[in-house]
PDB file of C-alpha atoms in Angstrom:
ATOM      1  CA  MET V   1      39.086 123.302 -64.539  1.00  0.00           C
ATOM      2  CA  THR V   2      35.342 124.924 -63.982  1.00  0.00           C
ATOM      3  CA  ARG V   3      33.656 123.111 -60.884  1.00  0.00           C
ATOM      4  CA  GLN V   4      30.493 121.595 -61.821  1.00  0.00           C
ATOM      5  CA  ALA V   5      27.128 122.826 -60.576  1.00  0.00           C
ATOM      6  CA  ALA V   6      25.614 121.096 -57.579  1.00  0.00           C
ATOM      7  CA  THR V   7      22.274 119.500 -58.644  1.00  0.00           C
ATOM      8  CA  PHE V   8      19.257 120.393 -57.022  1.00  0.00           C
ATOM      9  CA  SER V   9      19.148 116.919 -55.352  1.00  0.00           C
ATOM     10  CA  SER V  10      22.766 117.402 -53.872  1.00  0.00           C
ATOM     11  CA  GLN V  11      21.804 120.614 -52.483  1.00  0.00           C
ATOM     12  CA  VAL V  12      18.368 118.844 -50.622  1.00  0.00           C
ATOM     13  CA  ARG V  13      21.070 116.264 -49.550  1.00  0.00           C
ATOM     14  CA  GLN V  14      23.547 118.775 -47.913  1.00  0.00           C
ATOM     15  CA  GLU V  15      20.467 121.016 -46.698  1.00  0.00           C
ATOM     16  CA  LEU V  16      19.028 117.673 -44.832  1.00  0.00           C
ATOM     17  CA  LEU V  17      22.705 116.898 -43.522  1.00  0.00           C
ATOM     18  CA  ALA V  18      22.596 119.705 -41.701  1.00  0.00           C
ATOM     19  CA  VAL V  19      19.182 119.248 -40.313  1.00  0.00           C
ATOM     20  CA  ALA V  20      19.659 118.841 -35.878  1.00  0.00           C
ATOM     21  CA  CYS V  21      18.452 115.846 -34.932  1.00  0.00           C
ATOM     22  CA  ASP V  22      18.873 116.367 -31.167  1.00  0.00           C
ATOM     23  CA  THR V  23      16.262 113.924 -29.057  1.00  0.00           C
ATOM     24  CA  SER V  24      17.489 110.082 -28.487  1.00  0.00           C
ATOM     25  CA  CYS V  25      13.994 108.935 -30.243  1.00  0.00           C
ATOM     26  CA  CYS V  26      14.605 110.721 -33.432  1.00  0.00           C
ATOM     27  CA  ARG V  27      18.433 109.359 -33.758  1.00  0.00           C
ATOM     28  CA  SER V  28      16.369 106.126 -33.091  1.00  0.00           C
ATOM     29  CA  ALA V  29      14.296 106.391 -36.201  1.00  0.00           C
ATOM     30  CA  GLU V  30      17.146 107.732 -38.164  1.00  0.00           C
ATOM     31  CA  LEU V  31      19.020 104.524 -37.175  1.00  0.00           C
ATOM     32  CA  SER V  32      15.766 102.579 -37.690  1.00  0.00           C
ATOM     33  CA  ALA V  33      15.631 103.638 -41.582  1.00  0.00           C
ATOM     34  CA  ALA V  34      19.651 102.401 -42.065  1.00  0.00           C
ATOM     35  CA  LEU V  35      18.659  98.635 -40.677  1.00  0.00           C
ATOM     36  CA  LEU V  36      15.892  98.329 -43.399  1.00  0.00           C
ATOM     37  CA  MET V  37      18.591  99.390 -46.026  1.00  0.00           C
ATOM     38  CA  ALA V  38      21.560  97.579 -44.273  1.00  0.00           C
ATOM     39  CA  ASP V  39      22.300  93.718 -45.811  1.00  0.00           C
ATOM     40  CA  THR V  40      22.602  91.172 -43.371  1.00  0.00           C
ATOM     41  CA  THR V  41      26.006  88.494 -42.973  1.00  0.00           C
ATOM     42  CA  ASP V  42      26.135  84.659 -42.159  1.00  0.00           C
ATOM     43  CA  ASN V  43      26.915  85.624 -38.291  1.00  0.00           C
ATOM     44  CA  GLU V  44      24.288  88.254 -38.028  1.00  0.00           C
ATOM     45  CA  GLY V  45      26.533  91.514 -38.308  1.00  0.00           C
ATOM     46  CA  LEU V  46      25.168  94.001 -40.936  1.00  0.00           C
ATOM     47  CA  VAL V  47      26.780  95.869 -43.896  1.00  0.00           C
ATOM     48  CA  MET V  48      25.958  98.808 -45.023  1.00  0.00           C
ATOM     49  CA  THR V  49      26.946 100.595 -48.091  1.00  0.00           C
ATOM     50  CA  PHE V  50      26.792 104.103 -49.445  1.00  0.00           C
ATOM     51  CA  THR V  51      27.086 105.890 -52.617  1.00  0.00           C
ATOM     52  CA  ASN V  52      27.613 109.432 -51.072  1.00  0.00           C
ATOM     53  CA  HIS V  53      30.866 110.161 -48.909  1.00  0.00           C
ATOM     54  CA  ASP V  54      29.001 112.710 -46.683  1.00  0.00           C
ATOM     55  CA  VAL V  55      26.202 110.537 -45.737  1.00  0.00           C
ATOM     56  CA  ALA V  56      28.417 107.295 -44.891  1.00  0.00           C
ATOM     57  CA  GLU V  57      30.417 109.708 -42.586  1.00  0.00           C
ATOM     58  CA  TYR V  58      26.672 111.004 -41.078  1.00  0.00           C
ATOM     59  CA  PHE V  59      25.587 107.597 -40.465  1.00  0.00           C
ATOM     60  CA  ARG V  60      28.699 106.384 -39.305  1.00  0.00           C
ATOM     61  CA  GLN V  61      28.994 108.419 -36.515  1.00  0.00           C
ATOM     62  CA  LEU V  62      25.053 108.175 -35.835  1.00  0.00           C
ATOM     63  CA  ILE V  63      25.610 104.132 -35.138  1.00  0.00           C
ATOM     64  CA  ILE V  64      28.326 104.834 -33.092  1.00  0.00           C
ATOM     65  CA  ARG V  65      26.548 107.273 -30.773  1.00  0.00           C
ATOM     66  CA  GLN V  66      23.680 105.023 -30.565  1.00  0.00           C
ATOM     67  CA  THR V  67      25.395 102.193 -30.210  1.00  0.00           C
ATOM     68  CA  GLY V  68      28.250 102.675 -28.575  1.00  0.00           C
ATOM     69  CA  ARG V  69      30.420 100.134 -30.847  1.00  0.00           C
ATOM     70  CA  GLU V  70      32.926 101.079 -33.453  1.00  0.00           C
ATOM     71  CA  ILE V  71      32.020 100.117 -37.208  1.00  0.00           C
ATOM     72  CA  LEU V  72      34.556  98.721 -39.621  1.00  0.00           C
ATOM     73  CA  PRO V  73      35.380 100.021 -43.074  1.00  0.00           C
ATOM     74  CA  ILE V  74      34.980  97.400 -45.813  1.00  0.00           C
ATOM     75  CA  GLU V  75      37.158  97.855 -49.479  1.00  0.00           C
ATOM     76  CA  LYS V  76      34.247  98.494 -51.819  1.00  0.00           C
ATOM     77  CA  ALA V  77      34.094  99.841 -55.465  1.00  0.00           C
ATOM     78  CA  GLU V  78      35.341 103.255 -56.204  1.00  0.00           C
ATOM     79  CA  ASN V  79      32.644 106.092 -55.486  1.00  0.00           C
ATOM     80  CA  SER V  80      31.229 104.084 -52.374  1.00  0.00           C
ATOM     81  CA  ASP V  81      31.645 103.275 -48.890  1.00  0.00           C
ATOM     82  CA  ALA V  82      30.926 100.761 -46.727  1.00  0.00           C
ATOM     83  CA  TYR V  83      30.784  99.247 -43.571  1.00  0.00           C
ATOM     84  CA  TYR V  84      30.771  96.023 -41.235  1.00  0.00           C
ATOM     85  CA  ILE V  85      28.712  96.797 -38.171  1.00  0.00           C
ATOM     86  CA  GLN V  86      29.064  93.669 -36.122  1.00  0.00           C
ATOM     87  CA  PRO V  87      26.071  91.372 -34.328  1.00  0.00           C
ATOM     88  CA  GLN V  88      26.440  93.181 -31.110  1.00  0.00           C
ATOM     89  CA  ALA V  89      25.818  96.205 -32.387  1.00  0.00           C
ATOM     90  CA  ALA V  90      23.470  95.153 -35.108  1.00  0.00           C
ATOM     91  CA  ARG V  91      21.373  93.737 -32.091  1.00  0.00           C
ATOM     92  CA  ILE V  92      21.170  97.039 -30.267  1.00  0.00           C
ATOM     93  CA  MET V  93      19.924  98.841 -33.610  1.00  0.00           C
ATOM     94  CA  GLN V  94      17.392  96.243 -34.102  1.00  0.00           C
ATOM     95  CA  ALA V  95      16.125  97.017 -30.674  1.00  0.00           C
ATOM     96  CA  GLN V  96      15.720 100.319 -31.552  1.00  0.00           C
ATOM     97  CA  ALA V  97      14.124  99.482 -34.465  1.00  0.00           C
ATOM     98  CA  ALA V  98      11.267  97.493 -32.105  1.00  0.00           C
ATOM     99  CA  ASP V  99       9.884 100.521 -30.820  1.00  0.00           C
ATOM    100  CA  LEU V 100       8.857 102.410 -33.762  1.00  0.00           C
ATOM    101  CA  TYR V 101       8.240  99.147 -36.273  1.00  0.00           C
ATOM    102  CA  GLY V 102       7.047  95.280 -36.460  1.00  0.00           C
ATOM    103  CA  ILE V 103       7.615  93.559 -39.469  1.00  0.00           C
ATOM    104  CA  TYR V 104       5.052  90.635 -39.662  1.00  0.00           C
ATOM    105  CA  GLY V 105       4.299  87.781 -41.992  1.00  0.00           C
ATOM    106  CA  ARG V 106       6.536  85.103 -43.966  1.00  0.00           C
ATOM    107  CA  GLU V 107       9.434  86.388 -46.433  1.00  0.00           C
ATOM    108  CA  GLU V 108       7.321  86.712 -49.660  1.00  0.00           C
ATOM    109  CA  ASP V 109       4.483  88.157 -47.986  1.00  0.00           C
ATOM    110  CA  ARG V 110       5.313  90.183 -44.937  1.00  0.00           C
ATOM    111  CA  SER V 111       3.993  93.770 -43.558  1.00  0.00           C
ATOM    112  CA  ILE V 112       4.919  96.236 -41.824  1.00  0.00           C
ATOM    113  CA  VAL V 113       3.254  98.223 -38.591  1.00  0.00           C
ATOM    114  CA  LEU V 114       4.709 101.571 -37.235  1.00  0.00           C
ATOM    115  CA  LYS V 115       4.050 101.553 -33.746  1.00  0.00           C
ATOM    116  CA  CYS V 116       5.320 105.212 -33.265  1.00  0.00           C
ATOM    117  CA  GLU V 117       3.183 108.086 -33.726  1.00  0.00           C
ATOM    118  CA  LYS V 118       5.067 110.982 -32.884  1.00  0.00           C
ATOM    119  CA  GLU V 119       5.414 113.470 -35.770  1.00  0.00           C
ATOM    120  CA  CYS V 120       9.253 114.540 -35.195  1.00  0.00           C
ATOM    121  CA  CYS V 121      10.170 110.556 -35.021  1.00  0.00           C
ATOM    122  CA  LEU V 122       7.989 109.564 -38.651  1.00  0.00           C
ATOM    123  CA  ASN V 123       9.735 112.707 -39.948  1.00  0.00           C
ATOM    124  CA  SER V 124      13.252 112.202 -38.849  1.00  0.00           C
ATOM    125  CA  MET V 125      12.697 108.311 -40.720  1.00  0.00           C
ATOM    126  CA  LEU V 126      11.694 110.005 -43.892  1.00  0.00           C
ATOM    127  CA  ARG V 127      14.337 112.452 -43.992  1.00  0.00           C
ATOM    128  CA  ALA V 128      16.758 109.936 -43.304  1.00  0.00           C
ATOM    129  CA  PHE V 129      15.444 107.362 -46.079  1.00  0.00           C
ATOM    130  CA  PHE V 130      15.711 110.322 -48.724  1.00  0.00           C
ATOM    131  CA  LEU V 131      19.598 110.568 -47.429  1.00  0.00           C
ATOM    132  CA  LEU V 132      19.981 106.798 -47.847  1.00  0.00           C
ATOM    133  CA  CYS V 133      18.304 106.116 -51.047  1.00  0.00           C
ATOM    134  CA  GLY V 134      16.416 109.442 -52.504  1.00  0.00           C
ATOM    135  CA  SER V 135      16.969 111.963 -54.877  1.00  0.00           C
ATOM    136  CA  ILE V 136      15.084 114.756 -56.667  1.00  0.00           C
ATOM    137  CA  SER V 137      14.697 116.115 -60.544  1.00  0.00           C
ATOM    138  CA  GLU V 138      15.731 119.329 -61.058  1.00  0.00           C
ATOM    139  CA  PRO V 139      12.488 121.328 -60.556  1.00  0.00           C
ATOM    140  CA  LYS V 140      13.197 123.470 -63.992  1.00  0.00           C
ATOM    141  CA  LYS V 141      12.604 119.936 -65.580  1.00  0.00           C
ATOM    142  CA  SER V 142      10.371 118.384 -64.254  1.00  0.00           C
ATOM    143  CA  TYR V 143       8.715 117.470 -60.577  1.00  0.00           C
ATOM    144  CA  HIS V 144      10.019 114.208 -59.510  1.00  0.00           C
ATOM    145  CA  LEU V 145      11.241 112.780 -55.908  1.00  0.00           C
ATOM    146  CA  GLU V 146      11.864 109.509 -55.723  1.00  0.00           C
ATOM    147  CA  PHE V 147      13.401 106.744 -53.189  1.00  0.00           C
ATOM    148  CA  LYS V 148      15.113 103.587 -54.413  1.00  0.00           C
ATOM    149  CA  PRO V 149      14.959 101.523 -51.622  1.00  0.00           C
ATOM    150  CA  ARG V 150      15.553  97.902 -53.190  1.00  0.00           C
ATOM    151  CA  ARG V 151      13.488  95.873 -50.965  1.00  0.00           C
ATOM    152  CA  GLN V 152       9.395  95.427 -50.916  1.00  0.00           C
ATOM    153  CA  ILE V 153       9.282  95.953 -47.196  1.00  0.00           C
ATOM    154  CA  THR V 154      10.969  99.060 -47.488  1.00  0.00           C
ATOM    155  CA  ALA V 155       9.137 100.823 -50.147  1.00  0.00           C
ATOM    156  CA  LEU V 156       5.796  99.896 -48.301  1.00  0.00           C
ATOM    157  CA  LEU V 157       7.306 101.488 -45.206  1.00  0.00           C
ATOM    158  CA  ILE V 158       7.997 104.891 -47.298  1.00  0.00           C
ATOM    159  CA  SER V 159       4.764 104.985 -48.841  1.00  0.00           C
ATOM    160  CA  ASN V 160       3.245 104.410 -45.168  1.00  0.00           C
ATOM    161  CA  LEU V 161       5.176 107.689 -44.359  1.00  0.00           C
ATOM    162  CA  LEU V 162       4.675 109.673 -47.008  1.00  0.00           C
ATOM    163  CA  SER V 163       0.526 108.674 -46.707  1.00  0.00           C
ATOM    164  CA  GLY V 164       0.559 110.001 -43.500  1.00  0.00           C
ATOM    165  CA  LEU V 165       1.575 113.015 -44.264  1.00  0.00           C
ATOM    166  CA  GLU V 166      -0.686 113.068 -47.134  1.00  0.00           C
ATOM    167  CA  ILE V 167       1.893 113.018 -49.825  1.00  0.00           C
ATOM    168  CA  ARG V 168       0.717 110.454 -52.902  1.00  0.00           C
ATOM    169  CA  SER V 169       3.212 108.294 -54.023  1.00  0.00           C
ATOM    170  CA  LEU V 170       3.350 105.353 -56.186  1.00  0.00           C
ATOM    171  CA  THR V 171       5.264 101.945 -55.636  1.00  0.00           C
ATOM    172  CA  LEU V 172       7.205 100.659 -59.044  1.00  0.00           C
ATOM    173  CA  ARG V 173       8.858  97.413 -59.212  1.00  0.00           C
ATOM    174  CA  ARG V 174      12.085  96.849 -61.990  1.00  0.00           C
ATOM    175  CA  LYS V 175      13.964  93.868 -62.121  1.00  0.00           C
ATOM    176  CA  ASP V 176      13.251  93.054 -58.326  1.00  0.00           C
ATOM    177  CA  ILE V 177      13.952  96.369 -57.517  1.00  0.00           C
ATOM    178  CA  TYR V 178      11.552  98.664 -55.530  1.00  0.00           C
ATOM    179  CA  TYR V 179      11.032 102.463 -56.209  1.00  0.00           C
ATOM    180  CA  VAL V 180       8.943 104.996 -54.620  1.00  0.00           C
ATOM    181  CA  TYR V 181       8.175 107.863 -56.811  1.00  0.00           C
ATOM    182  CA  VAL V 182       5.951 111.390 -56.053  1.00  0.00           C
ATOM    183  CA  GLN V 183       5.320 113.346 -59.048  1.00  0.00           C
ATOM    184  CA  GLU V 184       3.397 116.263 -57.971  1.00  0.00           C
ATOM    185  CA  GLY V 185       4.773 119.483 -57.551  1.00  0.00           C
ATOM    186  CA  GLN V 186       2.929 120.592 -54.379  1.00  0.00           C
ATOM    187  CA  HIS V 187       3.385 117.234 -52.988  1.00  0.00           C
ATOM    188  CA  VAL V 188       7.519 117.202 -53.284  1.00  0.00           C
ATOM    189  CA  ALA V 189       7.236 120.597 -51.791  1.00  0.00           C
ATOM    190  CA  ASP V 190       5.461 119.610 -48.835  1.00  0.00           C
ATOM    191  CA  PHE V 191       7.932 116.792 -48.675  1.00  0.00           C
ATOM    192  CA  LEU V 192      10.695 119.465 -48.762  1.00  0.00           C
ATOM    193  CA  LEU V 193       9.198 121.481 -45.967  1.00  0.00           C
ATOM    194  CA  ILE V 194       8.288 118.629 -43.793  1.00  0.00           C
ATOM    195  CA  SER V 195      11.803 116.974 -44.155  1.00  0.00           C
ATOM    196  CA  LYS V 196      13.505 120.651 -42.992  1.00  0.00           C
ATOM    197  CA  ALA V 197      14.858 121.542 -46.377  1.00  0.00           C
ATOM    198  CA  HIS V 198      13.837 125.025 -46.320  1.00  0.00           C
ATOM    199  CA  LYS V 199      16.123 126.686 -48.647  1.00  0.00           C
ATOM    200  CA  ALA V 200      15.472 124.041 -51.068  1.00  0.00           C
ATOM    201  CA  TYR V 201      11.957 124.137 -50.484  1.00  0.00           C
ATOM    202  CA  MET V 202      11.493 127.954 -51.381  1.00  0.00           C
ATOM    203  CA  ASP V 203      13.901 127.644 -54.289  1.00  0.00           C
ATOM    204  CA  PHE V 204      11.438 124.851 -55.840  1.00  0.00           C
ATOM    205  CA  GLU V 205       8.520 127.007 -54.685  1.00  0.00           C
ATOM    206  CA  LEU V 206       9.877 130.352 -56.485  1.00  0.00           C
ATOM    207  CA  LEU V 207      10.887 127.714 -59.790  1.00  0.00           C
ATOM    208  CA  ARG V 208       7.044 126.842 -59.276  1.00  0.00           C
ATOM    209  CA  VAL V 209       5.654 130.123 -59.125  1.00  0.00           C
ATOM    210  CA  GLU V 210       7.574 131.052 -62.836  1.00  0.00           C
ATOM    211  CA  LYS V 211       6.597 127.416 -64.816  1.00  0.00           C
ATOM    212  CA  GLU V 212       2.918 127.962 -63.687  1.00  0.00           C
TER     213      GLU V 212
END
């Protein structure tokens, strides 16, 4: 049986999973991104669902390392991994996130404000969002970087992070799900470079030269 070639998006994902995150502040930034992608439970715990096993394992280890608490696997649909994060671990995650951003206002009109100005942490948070909900098209066909964070508040934060890096993005709502996307070739390249997907960046730029 012939093995299917990896997509460009999966190549980027694997490269970002290998990026060393050595400082506690940057690990907290990644954890804070994960918190915004989680679903809450009635007992103030969290549930996180992943469609990629490698990404699931990366964040499972990150949560354990940052909170000192084990997280529990949940049976979910095929091709997904899900974990239950107990209330005590969830509170630790929330405390770490409070150093990076604040969420204000009522449910229907909330805003999010970044408190952290450290470039390494903001880049780590954006890299985590790509791992959690991002994809990128095959550059031979089109230039399209997309995040699917579902919630408006998370889409707003991703848009703010990109804007801070001078990467123009658009936010779109489809059936109550929010998307953030980038369609300019140079800005997609900037994201790859800033997120430390260096091999993907070089491949992308070579293809851009051939096309343009």
